[in-house]
């Protein structure tokens, strides 16, 4: 047996794909001619379709039920039950309606956000070519079964794990390993004692053939493939609550405990003060409802939904609402290199000949030789210079684009007509060679070789000079090596290009070793996948915000470190930790490495290693954003607080595992999203402060009623409280979520994971300052209206009494006074420290519109007869309106003075 057992790694297989081919075919009960249609149909029933088991979407009964078990909903349910038993069914129905509307609205917003990425395409290709009944035919990819013989050629997506039977191909396996360079796979290559992914005669589901042709027998399908193993690993990672979700639940339980405690505690107090049971229960219900901010949950949901839509317009599709806020608390970004920091498009940046380095635009005979030979030794198609239409290895595409730009391009048909033999790229040799009829000769062949300079140079005996090939001296070898080192230090990928003319009439050698010797070095080609132009500025902004950026990639460490250095990650000498080095680190050593505060380039990372990194960072209290595009990234994307997948180049598995999908694959969008997250977090605090500030003027009237033993009539009814919390609170609170970012938002460090969204300073400002001022104002207005009419404590105000009309006006003044205080509070909470002049009165026009609507709602509630019946309001006189008109200015002015006092040196 070679490699591992058939059941190792969690993928149950019919046979070990590394065992001798004859035994493998025997165990699979197959042959090089493939299966019959009848046998394949039977196996499809036994093994199931060739598809990954996807995570289901929102399970609506459970998700909807979760909205009803929220602590704030439970407190309201207690109040509704009390209302029913106290003989107030209308109030009970009103509170129940509030619970249902809140739950339905929050659930609807969550579902809408999750559906934002459901239109992404399926990961596996839709069709495959196989041998059935000895004949090639096309079948749906989901119908592949173990034992099928798969026909693979250039450009095909491979839809199952398979062992090569014949042929040689180049395969892009970056989705599994993170390697950006295609690898060679050949039926003639037999490795022993190697990991399955490194076996050179095995191909895997989810990879792409970039060159060559081959036949392969399918060894595993669906969840039994290597792709399925990673998908299963991803599914085992449990989703945890985001920081905002955790904090809101914590605060909600606190509010629920306070509301129930206050209600139970004051119930006997009301009885002792002389209230009857019915009045005491009404009093308890009032305290419960007044303590519960009914508008909090829908407002948070709406604010986050608005953030989701804003980010979608900027290129980031967020799948979970709370992730918008979590982005703002990000402390570490773990990013891939290819396609995220870079453009994912190779470009030739320099050429080297015996005269030294030169630009790709230099038009000399020797540089033309390099370009023409390099273009001949390719299998890619340039797409006429359009990157989106190019097919094949990105390195070869770059060579073809250079040839096209210099007017030296040949079509694939012309290239094929000249080619007599191909020695494909070998990942061990790091070489590729073609034998071509050249310069019009039909007898002599020219070998064109390209590959790693350290492999090509030892095979060269001559160097191309202006007068032709000359022997390669030691001094010239040293010059070539120095040029290689200079390019490598700059993070460029270097290819050496050489040729050799075979003697006329000599048959093409079958052994590549006979061809790839005594070569003439034509020159070096240096190319890179350049960083996106805007990434360096985004990295700098992230650093200003106190965010560390680690590179976690499956690519080579030197290349990744060079790109990291160019964009500003890790300083001038980024720390490189390879996958093997990471495996040797103990957990304390890894924790110490990540706790040093520096930025690290993790190279050759495996899926398990990425999970380790994410877990280690989160264990030290970091909020981790992890980017990725390949299948190998999926488990870490799920584990991270924010998993960020690529929308263009990413796989469907990665997109499903992620929390956010970048439609433009641009790292800069991540920093933009973090800015938006910080702004949203600040604004969430603003509207929570706004909502909490009205708890005090809603509670104080009930306390006055209870403590006076009913001598002071209720200044406010429970339904009027609901009209405030749901009618006039919600729109201004939502408009506060559109508040522009305060200056310096990206110049402050990230907040700790343990920092509460609601802290002591916020509660003091809401309850002990804004709330007390508002309560004093509305109670003064209530007493003024009654006293002007001749009321004295204890006088009856019930239906049929002379003061009943005045009492209804007094409660209406209390209700409208709280609304007026809301207007001043909304303007006051727009800033934490700065003055209104600094922020600008008209910079948040949605807030001005919302305040106008809230005021219109208040006027309608005061004058519409239907509102009189439901809410118990009454039309007010101009004098009564004049009484509450100054309230907004008083509330805002008091807070403006407080902030001015705090800003003093």
PDB file of C-alpha atoms in Angstrom, residues 32 86 133 175 262-263 278 312 322 327 350 392 417 489 501 561 564 624 646-647 719 742 804 889 898 904:
ATOM      1  CA  UNK A  32     -10.038   1.283 -18.489  1.00  0.00           C
ATOM      2  CA  UNK A  86     -56.623  42.178  35.566  1.00  0.00           C
ATOM      3  CA  UNK A 133     -20.230   1.161 -22.357  1.00  0.00           C
ATOM      4  CA  UNK A 175      -8.690  25.535  -4.228  1.00  0.00           C
ATOM      5  CA  UNK A 262     -39.422  46.866  39.846  1.00  0.00           C
ATOM      6  CA  UNK A 263     -42.900  45.601  39.005  1.00  0.00           C
ATOM      7  CA  UNK A 278     -56.835  46.235  40.021  1.00  0.00           C
ATOM      8  CA  UNK A 312     -23.690  45.931  -0.696  1.00  0.00           C
ATOM      9  CA  UNK A 322     -24.911  41.523  13.282  1.00  0.00           C
ATOM     10  CA  UNK A 327     -16.650  44.485  11.529  1.00  0.00           C
ATOM     11  CA  UNK A 350      11.574  43.207 -16.608  1.00  0.00           C
ATOM     12  CA  UNK A 392      -4.531  28.669 -18.828  1.00  0.00           C
ATOM     13  CA  UNK A 417       1.222  23.682 -36.354  1.00  0.00           C
ATOM     14  CA  UNK A 489      14.461  40.220  -3.463  1.00  0.00           C
ATOM     15  CA  UNK A 501      18.744  23.610 -32.155  1.00  0.00           C
ATOM     16  CA  UNK A 561       6.563  38.309   2.227  1.00  0.00           C
ATOM     17  CA  UNK A 564       3.385  42.005   2.219  1.00  0.00           C
ATOM     18  CA  UNK A 624     -10.765  38.171  13.787  1.00  0.00           C
ATOM     19  CA  UNK A 646     -14.182  36.469  -2.614  1.00  0.00           C
ATOM     20  CA  UNK A 647     -17.192  36.885  -4.878  1.00  0.00           C
ATOM     21  CA  UNK A 719     -51.186  52.488  25.685  1.00  0.00           C
ATOM     22  CA  UNK A 742     -17.501  61.231  13.811  1.00  0.00           C
ATOM     23  CA  UNK A 804     -62.341  64.424  33.693  1.00  0.00           C
ATOM     24  CA  UNK A 889     -34.595  73.455  23.392  1.00  0.00           C
ATOM     25  CA  UNK A 898     -22.812  69.489  29.751  1.00  0.00           C
ATOM     26  CA  UNK A 904     -13.065  72.573  28.861  1.00  0.00           C
TER      27      UNK A 904
END
